[in-house]
Amino acid sequence: MEVDIKKIDAILEEHGLEKRWLIPSLLAIQNTYNYLPPEAMQRVSERMQVPMIQVYQVASFYKAFSMEPRGKHIVTVCMGTACHVRGAERLVDQVGRVIGIKPGETSTDYQFTLETVNCLGTCALGPVMVVDGKYYGNMNASKVDRVLNRYMKREGEAHG
Amino acid sequence: MVNLTINEKTISVPEGTTVLEAAQKAGVYIPTLCHRPELTPYGACRLCLVEISRNGNGRKTVTTSCNMIAEEGMSIATDTPEVVSTRKLMADLILSRCPEVPAIQRLAASLGVDKPSFPTDHPEEDCILCGLCVRACDEKANQHLLGLVGRAPDRKLTTAFGQDPGICDDCNQCIEYCPTGAITHLPVPKIGERLKAIATRWKRARQVVQYAALLLFLGLIYSTLRGELQIVPINLFSRLNPLQAVAAMIGGREFIGNYWPVLLTIAVTLLFGRVWCGWFCPLGAVLELFGRVGRVFRWQGFRQLKYVILFTVLVMAAFGSLAYLYFEPITIFVRGLTAIAKPALEYLALEDKAEFALPGASWWLIALPFVLVLLLNIVERRFWCRYLCPLGALVGLASKFSWVKRFVNQKSCVKCGECASLCTMGAISDKRDFTSDPAECIMCMDCAAPCPKAAITFPRGKLVSWNNEFDPTRREALATLGIGAISLGLLALDVGKVKAAKASVLRPPGAQSEDFLSKCIRCDQCIAVCPKKALVPDSLDGGWDSLWTPKFDPFSGGCDYECNRCGQVCPSGAIPPLSLEEKRKAVIGTAQVNFETCVRCMDCLQYCPYECFEEVEVEGLRGVFPKVKPEGCVGCGICVEVCPEQEERAIVVYPVDSVPVDRYITHPVVD
Amino acid sequence: MAKPLPTEAQELEKRRQELQNQPSRPAIRICGGTGCLALGSDEVAAAFETALNEQGVEANIELKTTGCPGFCEQGPLLVIHPHRILYTHVKPKDAAEIVAKTVVKGEIIERLLYEDPRTGERIAHEQEVPFYKLQKRILLKDSGVIDPRKLEDYLAVGGYRALHKALFEMSPEDIIEEVKKSGLRGRGGAGFPTAVKWELCRKSPGKPKYIICNADEGDPGAFQDRGLIEGNPHSILEGMIIGAYAIGAEEGFVYIRNEYPLAVELISLAVKQAKEAGLLGKNILGSGFDFDITIQLGAGAFVCGEETALMASIEGRPGEPHARPPYPAESGLWGKPTNINNTKTWAWVPHIVKNGGDWFAQMGTEKSKGTTIFSVVGKIKNTGLVEVPMGISLRSLIEDIGGGASNGKKLKAVQTGGPSGGCIPESLWHLPVDYDSLKEAGSMMGSGGMIVMDERTCMVDMARYFLNFSKFESCGKCVACREGVRRMYEILDYITRGYGQEGDIELLEEMGEAIKIGALCGLGQTAPNPVLTTIRYFREEYEAHIREKKCPAGVCKSLITYYIVAENCPGCGLCARYCAEHAITGEKGKPYVIDPQICGRCGVCMDVCNFNAVVVE
């Protein structure tokens, strides 16, 4: 994805250029591009007068940031305790099998990114999976197939 | 001022003092790793934990002392069982991360951890993530290029995007602060690469010089053996050699101008130390190729032996004997090469290989020291240079005053021992903080690039305190005198024989003077250069003192009428550098024909370039014989060479003063 | 109080009066919390809108999407006021029927009622459901009643009344005094007295001062902050404004997890509304007091729940904690005095100001006052958010409110305090829930997550899980946490894989104690707790793993075998279809068989089996 410096500047202006707005600005950039392009981080460093290494540190410290391009659909599996005791590990294995990637990876066609998160706070419904911001509670293997098939099919239709 | 107690010792410190500083002031030791007084406390290594209780508050807390500000009425305990056991685990955890780092090993050992309890998962990474380099870059260098990036499982030291930041000004503060030395071999930031590149460049330069010197030397020997004189004086390495020069001048009691290039060597040594050994010595170049590095041999004190040898050489020279120059490295190398290469070249030159005859045992003997030196090198690399070489000892002593010396930045050094383990001279000792005695360091600079802390430099004019690890002691000096006396005694026992030898040994042209043995450095270059093999190394027949000095042996060949190379090649002037004209007139001895074995072929008469043969009739014998006219003969031995009855000794060249009295009455043949 | 009120304050009071005087209409309240949303409550709400329109009663009936009422297990939840009829598991297709029957005619639809799992009785009214009956809902009272998107709703239930009282009837010292009297302790887990903290910060020199609401609820298994914010965001803002007034702060931050998109949206909206209503900003309600709140998003780092790390994060740095002292009250954000409190602590403030410290102090136990919110999850029937008075016994909480085991298995422990807490065995469930008794049992209150485990939960695996969590969440700064926790995890991992050795337990204990002492921040200091408590109470499980190479709970993959009980298997073949390793073979209609050599022990067969034919040993 082409990084539009003007867009980055606009985001920065909107938040403010003091260092305290670094994380919010990066989150906004991440929301725009789905990841943090290096050029954008460079721009942030220049405009905010924050050394590049510090921007890089922040980007790699917080799990919300990704410095790699991510897939079109983000599948997040909750690995919180409540989900764990209800079989979150099996869930993530199953999801991984269906879309053919491991947690933290993005499929080669950039359709799916599989991520794990420590707790989504929907513990009562564990195990929980979120696809593109939509929550799916009380998951099990057969439900995984159903839910993910929907996203894959949508893809197929869009292309077919 | 605030008052607090540390291990029940009361102390007053200014406000704002940390507990750690207070403890140091009170003389209480608290271990630290990630702390430096001049950098912001970080509190990551958890080794400086102490137990703190505050006034009127029974609650005891264990916390780091490096970043805890001392407060009025604080009570500190640095050695409670809790603190000690926690520290121990921390040390264990750190050691398990980098079990091979000596600095960490020592620290852990001091806290009771002898070996790591946990497996090491990244043995190649010694970084303990203490953040010292980051703080150095931020606070000292003000560059903000380094960071500890990521969270615990994959936290690592790196630059932004792991790329070369480009704007680093190579201040190397980060390297200096790194407590393990890991920083220079971490894959990502490539810190210190430029520094290493410089050090490596110097090392390469040295190697180029060294091999060039070796090649030059070999070339010179080759051309010497081929009997070709070149623009570069073929005795260059002898003439640069201060030991030969000093010994020959002492021995000969005269100034030998031919040795003027020695001044260059002395100047270079005073400027740059023992570079002779590391950069120029051809023998050193060969010895550097194999053998174990570092210190292998346990009795390092034997290094003083080389001073004993040096002094012995000089003492003996003072007594007029240069016999101990057998121990001179250049002559060892020349003799070794000559012994092997001369017969080899001869063999190659022969058309009919069957004609080739191997030289006798005494010939091979001249290579013995060279072979021994090579064999000893297997024990330790540069064994010769370390323990025995008197030339090394001489330049080493001068190196103590040199302008450039190897310097180890103790502030930076983590005592990893990498340099010591690489040193081809074994000159670096862990017992002396990895410094080296300038007399032992040959300035090879091999240690600089591998030093993970870039702590090794070769600064100019820096006052490096003398490291007198192997300086000759008074005992050695006395021992030397003793050896000198004993040697002299041995020689004295030989005196008669020496005299006899002097009488019976023919010397190269022009070298007939009494003090030949006091000037000859036993380099045998004359032997190498002699195209007719007329010069051979003397064996023990001539006595100890004459061993391996050149002997004129016309049975091997006569002195070439068109050659004066032996005089040219002799560095010490023991064989004077005569012009061809002068050489032709120089008297070696006098030839005499043995009429009883002479077959009257008259070849001698025909070949004698001096036309000093006449035909005579001998009373009591039938026929016409050749006879030497003593007044014209210089003893060149060409007649001997051409005589078909060598075995019958039909013509013999005798030293001038020991020509046997002619028993026959002869009459010239009148036409 | 002779001083006349500023006009702004008078106007707000007038507005509140108007709202409260509105005639109440029958109302349908649908839970719009993240939990119910996940179960499709948005679609249910849309269906209701359509149904109301179609049946032409939209004018008389109020339809509200509320925050979380807490009974997440039964979602989507629907409550019909005024009689508070509770319908559970409501589907969009039920909308028309509910409107027609219950809303219009007042009939109750039996099948949608909550069924008490113990008695099998259907219960019609919310307040009679045991899950609610045993709770004492104060903070959560209005969650599930008001629409979190509407300031008016909050005003109507008396919102910002406490602020009014604080600003115009009390001095900052009075407020602190009142909080002190209440005995309120920090709801973040450590239980530090709130008033002491406020006082320290108030007295600390330095301007400006900051306050922070810590809504970085990272503990896995805890979601009460989310529930509170999604249910009643203004109550937190009100608490913060009062607190800021008491402390003398000029700026406040709500540090909230990025993983809670709905909560972020709602609290941001609430701040916007409060600003528009003059409740935030310059000269609040004409009192002359200035205060503003910024919403700061956490970006996915559990350690940022630690206050120094949280402040580092607000300042735009990686969330690495630093040593205390200096405490935030002296030197916090940008070196200025800062006061950090948990979301629930702030939410308590308006209640205490409104009702007085004594009212609060009546509830709970001697040292732990008030009520507390737990998210009770795990292997029990009624999972969700509950608010109970301090001092209630664990058993009552788990069995009476939680409804006991969800699947008939025997419950064996409850984990409180998340990765910082510990497991409390069933034998100790008589303990009262308060800061000190939980701490004594080796656990802690934490932010209030409670995960109930049954006999199918392996305690070694549980400890390993938490250490894995802490390992990945550790910032990596200090050796104790970065290296120590990792090493403890490795040992546990070995044990669960059957490579445990004699002495491992002792080593774990030794390391745990040292890390507790040696770590820099709370995360590291408490990280060994799950291990230490499970060793303390379930040592025999560890020993079984180490000595017999067995996992009694049947969890640790390397130590278990799955097999199919032939009698139960009808031969449907579903398990074989899901088995990724193709370890299950058989013929349709006949019992299937698992090949233990090939079996990857993922357990998917057990998950999908509808006949309980797959068992593990």
PDB file of N, CA and C in Angstrom, chain C residues 553-595:
ATOM      1  N   ALA C 553      -6.261 -34.922  35.514  1.00  0.00           N
ATOM      2  CA  ALA C 553      -7.415 -34.223  34.956  1.00  0.00           C
ATOM      3  C   ALA C 553      -7.602 -34.542  33.481  1.00  0.00           C
ATOM      4  N   GLY C 554      -6.628 -35.226  32.911  1.00  0.00           N
ATOM      5  CA  GLY C 554      -6.763 -35.590  31.500  1.00  0.00           C
ATOM      6  C   GLY C 554      -6.603 -34.415  30.569  1.00  0.00           C
ATOM      7  N   VAL C 555      -5.669 -33.535  30.856  1.00  0.00           N
ATOM      8  CA  VAL C 555      -5.495 -32.332  30.043  1.00  0.00           C
ATOM      9  C   VAL C 555      -4.167 -32.336  29.307  1.00  0.00           C
ATOM     10  N   CYS C 556      -3.104 -32.691  30.024  1.00  0.00           N
ATOM     11  CA  CYS C 556      -1.773 -32.558  29.440  1.00  0.00           C
ATOM     12  C   CYS C 556      -1.564 -33.571  28.314  1.00  0.00           C
ATOM     13  N   LYS C 557      -1.442 -33.046  27.129  1.00  0.00           N
ATOM     14  CA  LYS C 557      -1.469 -33.863  25.922  1.00  0.00           C
ATOM     15  C   LYS C 557      -0.534 -35.066  25.948  1.00  0.00           C
ATOM     16  N   SER C 558       0.656 -34.851  26.457  1.00  0.00           N
ATOM     17  CA  SER C 558       1.638 -35.925  26.383  1.00  0.00           C
ATOM     18  C   SER C 558       1.318 -37.057  27.334  1.00  0.00           C
ATOM     19  N   LEU C 559       0.453 -36.794  28.273  1.00  0.00           N
ATOM     20  CA  LEU C 559       0.237 -37.793  29.319  1.00  0.00           C
ATOM     21  C   LEU C 559      -1.138 -38.447  29.248  1.00  0.00           C
ATOM     22  N   ILE C 560      -1.826 -38.214  28.173  1.00  0.00           N
ATOM     23  CA  ILE C 560      -3.203 -38.720  28.121  1.00  0.00           C
ATOM     24  C   ILE C 560      -3.444 -39.518  26.855  1.00  0.00           C
ATOM     25  N   THR C 561      -4.509 -40.277  26.869  1.00  0.00           N
ATOM     26  CA  THR C 561      -4.943 -41.016  25.687  1.00  0.00           C
ATOM     27  C   THR C 561      -6.444 -40.792  25.516  1.00  0.00           C
ATOM     28  N   TYR C 562      -6.810 -40.561  24.288  1.00  0.00           N
ATOM     29  CA  TYR C 562      -8.239 -40.478  23.974  1.00  0.00           C
ATOM     30  C   TYR C 562      -8.689 -41.831  23.447  1.00  0.00           C
ATOM     31  N   TYR C 563      -9.841 -42.241  23.829  1.00  0.00           N
ATOM     32  CA  TYR C 563     -10.395 -43.423  23.170  1.00  0.00           C
ATOM     33  C   TYR C 563     -11.918 -43.326  23.116  1.00  0.00           C
ATOM     34  N   ILE C 564     -12.473 -44.182  22.300  1.00  0.00           N
ATOM     35  CA  ILE C 564     -13.914 -44.130  22.082  1.00  0.00           C
ATOM     36  C   ILE C 564     -14.556 -45.313  22.813  1.00  0.00           C
ATOM     37  N   VAL C 565     -15.565 -44.979  23.593  1.00  0.00           N
ATOM     38  CA  VAL C 565     -16.301 -46.037  24.285  1.00  0.00           C
ATOM     39  C   VAL C 565     -17.313 -46.614  23.299  1.00  0.00           C
ATOM     40  N   ALA C 566     -17.105 -47.862  22.970  1.00  0.00           N
ATOM     41  CA  ALA C 566     -17.878 -48.474  21.887  1.00  0.00           C
ATOM     42  C   ALA C 566     -19.389 -48.434  22.156  1.00  0.00           C
ATOM     43  N   GLU C 567     -19.775 -48.641  23.409  1.00  0.00           N
ATOM     44  CA  GLU C 567     -21.211 -48.683  23.716  1.00  0.00           C
ATOM     45  C   GLU C 567     -21.895 -47.372  23.376  1.00  0.00           C
ATOM     46  N   ASN C 568     -21.155 -46.269  23.580  1.00  0.00           N
ATOM     47  CA  ASN C 568     -21.787 -44.970  23.372  1.00  0.00           C
ATOM     48  C   ASN C 568     -21.721 -44.509  21.922  1.00  0.00           C
ATOM     49  N   CYS C 569     -20.836 -45.112  21.149  1.00  0.00           N
ATOM     50  CA  CYS C 569     -20.587 -44.590  19.801  1.00  0.00           C
ATOM     51  C   CYS C 569     -21.587 -45.167  18.818  1.00  0.00           C
ATOM     52  N   PRO C 570     -22.390 -44.273  18.231  1.00  0.00           N
ATOM     53  CA  PRO C 570     -23.352 -44.758  17.252  1.00  0.00           C
ATOM     54  C   PRO C 570     -22.724 -44.863  15.858  1.00  0.00           C
ATOM     55  N   GLY C 571     -21.465 -44.456  15.745  1.00  0.00           N
ATOM     56  CA  GLY C 571     -20.793 -44.553  14.450  1.00  0.00           C
ATOM     57  C   GLY C 571     -21.186 -43.462  13.485  1.00  0.00           C
ATOM     58  N   CYS C 572     -21.352 -42.224  13.992  1.00  0.00           N
ATOM     59  CA  CYS C 572     -21.766 -41.136  13.106  1.00  0.00           C
ATOM     60  C   CYS C 572     -20.618 -40.636  12.236  1.00  0.00           C
ATOM     61  N   GLY C 573     -19.401 -40.839  12.737  1.00  0.00           N
ATOM     62  CA  GLY C 573     -18.246 -40.470  11.918  1.00  0.00           C
ATOM     63  C   GLY C 573     -17.864 -39.011  11.986  1.00  0.00           C
ATOM     64  N   LEU C 574     -18.556 -38.249  12.803  1.00  0.00           N
ATOM     65  CA  LEU C 574     -18.258 -36.818  12.901  1.00  0.00           C
ATOM     66  C   LEU C 574     -16.825 -36.598  13.386  1.00  0.00           C
ATOM     67  N   CYS C 575     -16.435 -37.369  14.401  1.00  0.00           N
ATOM     68  CA  CYS C 575     -15.100 -37.214  14.968  1.00  0.00           C
ATOM     69  C   CYS C 575     -14.048 -37.487  13.909  1.00  0.00           C
ATOM     70  N   ALA C 576     -14.287 -38.528  13.113  1.00  0.00           N
ATOM     71  CA  ALA C 576     -13.303 -38.884  12.093  1.00  0.00           C
ATOM     72  C   ALA C 576     -13.160 -37.757  11.079  1.00  0.00           C
ATOM     73  N   ARG C 577     -14.271 -37.062  10.803  1.00  0.00           N
ATOM     74  CA  ARG C 577     -14.210 -35.975   9.841  1.00  0.00           C
ATOM     75  C   ARG C 577     -13.373 -34.816  10.379  1.00  0.00           C
ATOM     76  N   TYR C 578     -13.439 -34.611  11.669  1.00  0.00           N
ATOM     77  CA  TYR C 578     -12.724 -33.465  12.231  1.00  0.00           C
ATOM     78  C   TYR C 578     -11.282 -33.790  12.592  1.00  0.00           C
ATOM     79  N   CYS C 579     -10.974 -35.075  12.691  1.00  0.00           N
ATOM     80  CA  CYS C 579      -9.630 -35.428  13.138  1.00  0.00           C
ATOM     81  C   CYS C 579      -8.600 -35.037  12.088  1.00  0.00           C
ATOM     82  N   ALA C 580      -7.746 -34.100  12.464  1.00  0.00           N
ATOM     83  CA  ALA C 580      -6.773 -33.589  11.506  1.00  0.00           C
ATOM     84  C   ALA C 580      -5.689 -34.625  11.223  1.00  0.00           C
ATOM     85  N   GLU C 581      -5.466 -35.501  12.179  1.00  0.00           N
ATOM     86  CA  GLU C 581      -4.378 -36.474  12.020  1.00  0.00           C
ATOM     87  C   GLU C 581      -4.869 -37.746  11.327  1.00  0.00           C
ATOM     88  N   HIS C 582      -6.155 -37.819  11.057  1.00  0.00           N
ATOM     89  CA  HIS C 582      -6.764 -39.036  10.514  1.00  0.00           C
ATOM     90  C   HIS C 582      -6.484 -40.237  11.395  1.00  0.00           C
ATOM     91  N   ALA C 583      -6.601 -40.010  12.674  1.00  0.00           N
ATOM     92  CA  ALA C 583      -6.315 -41.077  13.624  1.00  0.00           C
ATOM     93  C   ALA C 583      -7.563 -41.908  13.922  1.00  0.00           C
ATOM     94  N   ILE C 584      -8.706 -41.424  13.496  1.00  0.00           N
ATOM     95  CA  ILE C 584      -9.959 -42.115  13.818  1.00  0.00           C
ATOM     96  C   ILE C 584     -10.461 -42.842  12.576  1.00  0.00           C
ATOM     97  N   THR C 585     -10.697 -44.108  12.763  1.00  0.00           N
ATOM     98  CA  THR C 585     -11.176 -44.882  11.621  1.00  0.00           C
ATOM     99  C   THR C 585     -12.417 -45.675  12.041  1.00  0.00           C
ATOM    100  N   GLY C 586     -13.148 -46.105  11.061  1.00  0.00           N
ATOM    101  CA  GLY C 586     -14.328 -46.911  11.359  1.00  0.00           C
ATOM    102  C   GLY C 586     -15.308 -46.889  10.208  1.00  0.00           C
ATOM    103  N   GLU C 587     -16.364 -47.609  10.381  1.00  0.00           N
ATOM    104  CA  GLU C 587     -17.397 -47.686   9.362  1.00  0.00           C
ATOM    105  C   GLU C 587     -18.630 -46.985   9.896  1.00  0.00           C
ATOM    106  N   LYS C 588     -19.350 -46.341   9.024  1.00  0.00           N
ATOM    107  CA  LYS C 588     -20.594 -45.687   9.443  1.00  0.00           C
ATOM    108  C   LYS C 588     -21.496 -46.700  10.137  1.00  0.00           C
ATOM    109  N   GLY C 589     -22.014 -46.272  11.245  1.00  0.00           N
ATOM    110  CA  GLY C 589     -22.952 -47.144  11.929  1.00  0.00           C
ATOM    111  C   GLY C 589     -22.306 -48.092  12.920  1.00  0.00           C
ATOM    112  N   LYS C 590     -20.990 -48.176  12.860  1.00  0.00           N
ATOM    113  CA  LYS C 590     -20.298 -49.032  13.828  1.00  0.00           C
ATOM    114  C   LYS C 590     -19.364 -48.157  14.663  1.00  0.00           C
ATOM    115  N   PRO C 591     -19.046 -48.638  15.860  1.00  0.00           N
ATOM    116  CA  PRO C 591     -18.173 -47.819  16.702  1.00  0.00           C
ATOM    117  C   PRO C 591     -16.830 -47.525  16.016  1.00  0.00           C
ATOM    118  N   TYR C 592     -16.409 -46.303  16.145  1.00  0.00           N
ATOM    119  CA  TYR C 592     -15.133 -45.883  15.578  1.00  0.00           C
ATOM    120  C   TYR C 592     -14.020 -46.141  16.580  1.00  0.00           C
ATOM    121  N   VAL C 593     -12.772 -46.096  16.069  1.00  0.00           N
ATOM    122  CA  VAL C 593     -11.614 -46.378  16.927  1.00  0.00           C
ATOM    123  C   VAL C 593     -10.564 -45.292  16.723  1.00  0.00           C
ATOM    124  N   ILE C 594      -9.908 -44.892  17.816  1.00  0.00           N
ATOM    125  CA  ILE C 594      -8.810 -43.911  17.720  1.00  0.00           C
ATOM    126  C   ILE C 594      -7.486 -44.659  17.788  1.00  0.00           C
ATOM    127  N   ASP C 595      -6.635 -44.388  16.841  1.00  0.00           N
ATOM    128  CA  ASP C 595      -5.295 -44.981  16.893  1.00  0.00           C
ATOM    129  C   ASP C 595      -4.395 -44.105  17.757  1.00  0.00           C
TER     130      ASP C 595
END
